XYZ file of C-alpha atoms in Angstrom:
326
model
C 0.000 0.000 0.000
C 1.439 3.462 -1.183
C 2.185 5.604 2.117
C -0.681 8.039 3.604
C 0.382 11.574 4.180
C -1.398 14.477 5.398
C -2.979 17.195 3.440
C -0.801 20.140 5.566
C 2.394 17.888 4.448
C 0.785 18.189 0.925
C -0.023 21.577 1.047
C 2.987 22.777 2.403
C 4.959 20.180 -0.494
C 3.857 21.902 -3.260
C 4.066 25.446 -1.865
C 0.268 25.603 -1.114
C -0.647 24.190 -4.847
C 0.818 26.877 -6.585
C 2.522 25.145 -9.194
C 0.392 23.480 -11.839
C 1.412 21.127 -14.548
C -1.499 20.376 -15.794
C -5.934 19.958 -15.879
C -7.504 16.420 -16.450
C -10.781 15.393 -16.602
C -10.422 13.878 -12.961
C -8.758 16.756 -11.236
C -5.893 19.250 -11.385
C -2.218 18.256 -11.108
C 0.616 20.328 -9.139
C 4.578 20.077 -8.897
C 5.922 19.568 -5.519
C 8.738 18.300 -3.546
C 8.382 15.740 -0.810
C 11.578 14.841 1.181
C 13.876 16.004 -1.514
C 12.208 14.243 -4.398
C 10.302 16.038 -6.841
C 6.560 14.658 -6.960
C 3.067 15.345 -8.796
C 0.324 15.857 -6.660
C -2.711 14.851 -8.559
C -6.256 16.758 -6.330
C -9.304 14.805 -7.573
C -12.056 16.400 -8.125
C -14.376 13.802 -7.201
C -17.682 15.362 -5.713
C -19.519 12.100 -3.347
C -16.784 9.458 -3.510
C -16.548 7.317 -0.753
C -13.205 7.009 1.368
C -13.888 3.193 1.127
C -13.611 2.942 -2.559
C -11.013 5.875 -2.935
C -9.043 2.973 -0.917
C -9.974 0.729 -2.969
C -8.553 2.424 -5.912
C -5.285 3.172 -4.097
C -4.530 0.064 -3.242
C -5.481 -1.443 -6.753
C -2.951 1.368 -8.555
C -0.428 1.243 -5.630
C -0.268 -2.715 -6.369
C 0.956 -2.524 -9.901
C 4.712 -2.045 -10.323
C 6.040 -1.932 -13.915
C 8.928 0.203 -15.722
C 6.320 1.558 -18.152
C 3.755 2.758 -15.536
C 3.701 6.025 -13.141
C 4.283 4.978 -9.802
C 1.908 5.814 -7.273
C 4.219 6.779 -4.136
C 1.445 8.255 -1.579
C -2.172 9.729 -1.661
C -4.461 11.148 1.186
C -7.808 10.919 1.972
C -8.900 13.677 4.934
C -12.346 14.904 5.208
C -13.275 15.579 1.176
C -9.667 15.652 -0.127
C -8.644 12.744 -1.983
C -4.823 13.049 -3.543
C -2.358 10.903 -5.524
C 1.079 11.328 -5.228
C 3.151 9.765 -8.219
C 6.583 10.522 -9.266
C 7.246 12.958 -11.319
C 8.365 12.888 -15.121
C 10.183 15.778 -16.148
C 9.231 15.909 -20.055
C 5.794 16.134 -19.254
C 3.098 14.552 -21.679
C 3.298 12.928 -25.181
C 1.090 15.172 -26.909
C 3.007 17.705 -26.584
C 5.943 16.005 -28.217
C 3.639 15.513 -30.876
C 1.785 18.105 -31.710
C 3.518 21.003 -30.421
C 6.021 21.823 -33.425
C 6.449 25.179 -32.479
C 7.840 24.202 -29.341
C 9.553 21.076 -29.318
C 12.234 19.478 -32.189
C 11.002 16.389 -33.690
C 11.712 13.226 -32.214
C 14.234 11.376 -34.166
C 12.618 7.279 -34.984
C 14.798 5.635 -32.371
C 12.781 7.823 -29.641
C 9.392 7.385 -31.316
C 10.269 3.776 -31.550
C 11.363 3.267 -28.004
C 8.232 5.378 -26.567
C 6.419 2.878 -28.886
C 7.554 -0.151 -27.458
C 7.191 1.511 -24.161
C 3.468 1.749 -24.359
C 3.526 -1.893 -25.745
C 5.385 -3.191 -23.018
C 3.453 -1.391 -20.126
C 0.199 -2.718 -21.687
C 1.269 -6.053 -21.808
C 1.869 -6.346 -18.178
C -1.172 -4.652 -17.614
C -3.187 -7.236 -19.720
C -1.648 -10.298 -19.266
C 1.224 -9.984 -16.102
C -1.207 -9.343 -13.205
C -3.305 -11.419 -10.582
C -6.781 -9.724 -12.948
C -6.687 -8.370 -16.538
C -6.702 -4.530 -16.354
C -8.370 -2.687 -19.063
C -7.003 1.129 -18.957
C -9.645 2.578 -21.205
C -8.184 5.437 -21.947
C -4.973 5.048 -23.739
C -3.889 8.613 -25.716
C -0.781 11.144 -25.483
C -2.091 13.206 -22.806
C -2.201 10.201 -20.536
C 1.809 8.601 -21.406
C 4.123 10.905 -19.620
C 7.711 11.505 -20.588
C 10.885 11.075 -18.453
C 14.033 13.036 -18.403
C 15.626 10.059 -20.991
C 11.906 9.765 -22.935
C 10.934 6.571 -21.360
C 7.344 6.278 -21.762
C 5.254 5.841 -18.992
C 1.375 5.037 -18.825
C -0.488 7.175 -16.244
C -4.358 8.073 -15.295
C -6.068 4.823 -13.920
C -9.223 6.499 -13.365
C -11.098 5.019 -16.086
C -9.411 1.373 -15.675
C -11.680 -1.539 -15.033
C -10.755 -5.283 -13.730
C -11.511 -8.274 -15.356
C -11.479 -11.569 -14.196
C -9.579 -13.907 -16.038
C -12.374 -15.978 -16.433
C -14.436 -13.610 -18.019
C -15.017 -13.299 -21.588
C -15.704 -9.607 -21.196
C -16.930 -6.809 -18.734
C -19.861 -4.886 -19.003
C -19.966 -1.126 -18.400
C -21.344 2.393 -20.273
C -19.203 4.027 -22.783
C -16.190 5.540 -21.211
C -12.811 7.276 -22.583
C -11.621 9.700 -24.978
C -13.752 10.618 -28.269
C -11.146 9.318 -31.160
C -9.433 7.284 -28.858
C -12.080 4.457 -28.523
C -13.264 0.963 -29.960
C -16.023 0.212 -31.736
C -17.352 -2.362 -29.570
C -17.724 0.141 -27.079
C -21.201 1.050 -28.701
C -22.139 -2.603 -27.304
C -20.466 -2.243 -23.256
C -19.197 -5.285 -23.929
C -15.241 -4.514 -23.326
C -12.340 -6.291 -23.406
C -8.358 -5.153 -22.612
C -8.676 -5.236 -26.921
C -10.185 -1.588 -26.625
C -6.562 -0.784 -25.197
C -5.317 -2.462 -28.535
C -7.016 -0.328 -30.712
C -6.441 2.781 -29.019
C -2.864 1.998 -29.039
C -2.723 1.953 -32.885
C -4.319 5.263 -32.923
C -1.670 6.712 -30.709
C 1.087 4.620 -32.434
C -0.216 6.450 -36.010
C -0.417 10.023 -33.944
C 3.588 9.203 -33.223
C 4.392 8.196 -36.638
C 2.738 10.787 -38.812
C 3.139 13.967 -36.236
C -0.419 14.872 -36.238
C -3.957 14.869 -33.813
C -5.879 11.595 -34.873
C -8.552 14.081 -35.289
C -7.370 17.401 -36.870
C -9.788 19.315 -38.309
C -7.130 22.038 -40.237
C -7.097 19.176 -42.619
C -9.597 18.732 -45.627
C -13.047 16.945 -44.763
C -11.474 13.774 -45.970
C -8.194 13.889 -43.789
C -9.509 15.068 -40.483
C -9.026 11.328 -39.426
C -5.893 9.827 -38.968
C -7.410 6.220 -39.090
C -9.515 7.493 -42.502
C -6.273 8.494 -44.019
C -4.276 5.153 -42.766
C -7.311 3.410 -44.632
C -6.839 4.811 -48.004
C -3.125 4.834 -47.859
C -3.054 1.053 -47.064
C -5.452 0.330 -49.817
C -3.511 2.228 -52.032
C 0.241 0.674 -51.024
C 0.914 4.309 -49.945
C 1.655 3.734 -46.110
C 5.069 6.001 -46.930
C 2.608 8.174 -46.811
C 1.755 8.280 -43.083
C 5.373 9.402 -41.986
C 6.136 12.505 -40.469
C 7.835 14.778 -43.107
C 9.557 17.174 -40.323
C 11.818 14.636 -39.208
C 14.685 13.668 -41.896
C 15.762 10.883 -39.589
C 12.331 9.346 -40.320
C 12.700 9.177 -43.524
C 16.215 7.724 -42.868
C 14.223 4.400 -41.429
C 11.289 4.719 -43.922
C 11.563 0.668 -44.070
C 11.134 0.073 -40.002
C 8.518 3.176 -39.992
C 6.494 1.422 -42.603
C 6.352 -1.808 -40.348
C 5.355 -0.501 -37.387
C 2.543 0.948 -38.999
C 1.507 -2.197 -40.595
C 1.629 -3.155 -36.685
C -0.770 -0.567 -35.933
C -3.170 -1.741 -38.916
C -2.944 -4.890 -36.807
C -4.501 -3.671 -33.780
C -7.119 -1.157 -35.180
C -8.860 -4.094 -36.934
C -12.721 -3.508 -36.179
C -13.254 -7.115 -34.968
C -11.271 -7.256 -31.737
C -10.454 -10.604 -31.797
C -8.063 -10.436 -35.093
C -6.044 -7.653 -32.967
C -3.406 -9.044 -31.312
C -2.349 -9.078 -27.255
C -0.136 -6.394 -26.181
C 2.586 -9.396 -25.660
C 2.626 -10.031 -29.307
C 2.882 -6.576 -30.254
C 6.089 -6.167 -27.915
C 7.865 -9.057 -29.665
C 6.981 -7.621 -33.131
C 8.465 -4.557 -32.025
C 11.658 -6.040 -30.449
C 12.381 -8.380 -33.721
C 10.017 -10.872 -34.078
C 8.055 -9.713 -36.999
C 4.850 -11.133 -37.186
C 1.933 -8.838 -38.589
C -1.073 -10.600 -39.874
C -0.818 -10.582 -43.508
C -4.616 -11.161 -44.313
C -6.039 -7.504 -42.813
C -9.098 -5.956 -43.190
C -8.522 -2.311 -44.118
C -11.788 -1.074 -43.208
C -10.943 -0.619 -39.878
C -14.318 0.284 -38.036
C -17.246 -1.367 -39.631
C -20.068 1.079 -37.785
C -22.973 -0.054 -40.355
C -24.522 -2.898 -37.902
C -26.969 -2.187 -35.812
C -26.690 -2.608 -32.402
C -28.500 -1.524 -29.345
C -26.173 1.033 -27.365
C -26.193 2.753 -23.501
C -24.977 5.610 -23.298
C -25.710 6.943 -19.640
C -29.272 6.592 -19.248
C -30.606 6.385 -22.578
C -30.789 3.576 -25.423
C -31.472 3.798 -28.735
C -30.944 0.915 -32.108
C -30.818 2.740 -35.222
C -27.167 2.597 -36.858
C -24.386 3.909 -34.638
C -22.971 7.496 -36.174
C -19.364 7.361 -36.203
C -19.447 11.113 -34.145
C -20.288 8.899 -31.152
C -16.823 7.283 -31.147
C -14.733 10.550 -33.022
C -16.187 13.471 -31.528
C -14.365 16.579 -30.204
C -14.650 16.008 -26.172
């Protein structure tokens, strides 16, 4: 269990929260420094949540211990408050790495690569090394923070959900980041594949330098996945790379794979995307992409009856469900 400290420690740690790194959708984060080591203090902005399954959480997070994953060092739960306390990683989020030309040089391929493979690896323990599988649910840039040397780290377990390894599948309402998700999500029945697909997403943000959804582009490119789709059917996946790196052109032929990777796990029928373990030894050498892949990667045409909070409805799912702007 990660260690309980007082909110006046807290307080007093990050100079009375006057440093902020950054605004989630759970709660605000703040720089601070707790017996010489510099920490983020994540304040949850959790309105009604009980201290009993604020534990809970804690204990679930402060239980998983992996390379690739922010570790949880304290948290405190006094009166309303309820903090995390995780180490902190100097080169802040991926997105910013990304999409922030203006501001930051572009990653060379052996960095995208090894973030890559960072994701991959984090996943996989996530899916397949623990006592439960652990479905993150919301996999994108903003939520894989950076370290001084750029290893990649997954943080932001708020969404996560356990699942028993004798069960097919969990269910539970849709939950995540617009353009980020699955399509199976518009049936609640989730798997740790959603993580899959979500990961190619973010894999194709790395590689090309753009948002997955962008909309400076033309109507027909405002998708990353939309463009992927018409590249691959055209044998154009050079494409898709980044043109303000010249080292990525350098390793057009290893770029070009690990793309093909990512076509793996966006198919729309989660069971032809592979585990997270397969993707790590694809990345590490032991090529192994499907060959036979369907290039329309979400099939949204069927049917299907959907919750969304409290309502239902059955007429055709509308792809804005899954891509819109949050």
């Amino acid at each position: 269990m990660p260690t309980r400290l007082a909110f006046k420690l807290l307080k007093v740690a990050t100079q009375d929260f006057s440093n902020k790194l950054g605004q989630g959708e759970f709660g605000s984060v703040y720089e601070g420094q707790l017996d010489n080591e510099r920490v983020a203090v994540k304040c949850l902005d959790r309105a009604g949540q009980g201290k009993k399954d604020f534990l809970a959480e804690v204990q679930t997070i402060g239980s998983l211990h992996h390379i690739n994953l922010v570790r949880l060092i304290g948290f405190c739960s006094e009166k309303s408050y309820r903090l995390l306390v995780f180490e902190y990683m100097p080169r802040g989020s991926l997105d910013k790495w990304i999409y922030q030309r203006d501001k930051f040089v572009p990653l060379e391929w052996h960095t995208r690569r090894k973030i890559i493979n960072d994701i991959a690896r984090g996943l996989s323990y996530l899916h397949e090394e623990c006592r439960q599988r652990i479905a993150h649910l919301d996999i994108k840039p903003q939520n894989i923070l950076l370290d001084e040397n750029f290893n990649a780290k997954i943080s932001d377990f708020e969404l996560s959900k356990l699942i028993d390894r004798g069960e097919s599948h969990v269910m539970t309402r849709m939950r995540g980041t617009p353009g980020y998700m699955a399509p199976e999500w518009l049936t609640s029945q989730i798997t740790e594949k959603v993580d899959v697909c979500s990961f190619g997403i973010v894999v194709m943000e790395i590689i090309s330098g753009r948002k997955n959804l962008d909309y400076s582009q033309h109507e027909s490119s405002v998708q990353v996945i939309i463009v992927l789709q018409d590249k691959a059917k055209n044998d154009l996946l050079e494409d898709m790379i980044d043109r303000s790196s010249d080292d990525m052109s350098l390793h057009k032929e290893d770029v070009i794979e690990t793309i093909k990777l990512a076509r793996w796990c966006l198919q729309s029928d989660k069971n032809r995307r592979p585990a997270m373990s397969m993707v790590v030894k694809d990345m590490e050498g032991e090529r192994s992409v499907e060959s036979n892949l369907d290039y329309n990667f979400f099939d949204l045409s069927p049917a299907v009856t959907v919750q969304v909070g409290e309502s239902k409805f059955s007429d055709p799912p509308v792809v804005s469900v899954l891509y819109a702007p949050r």
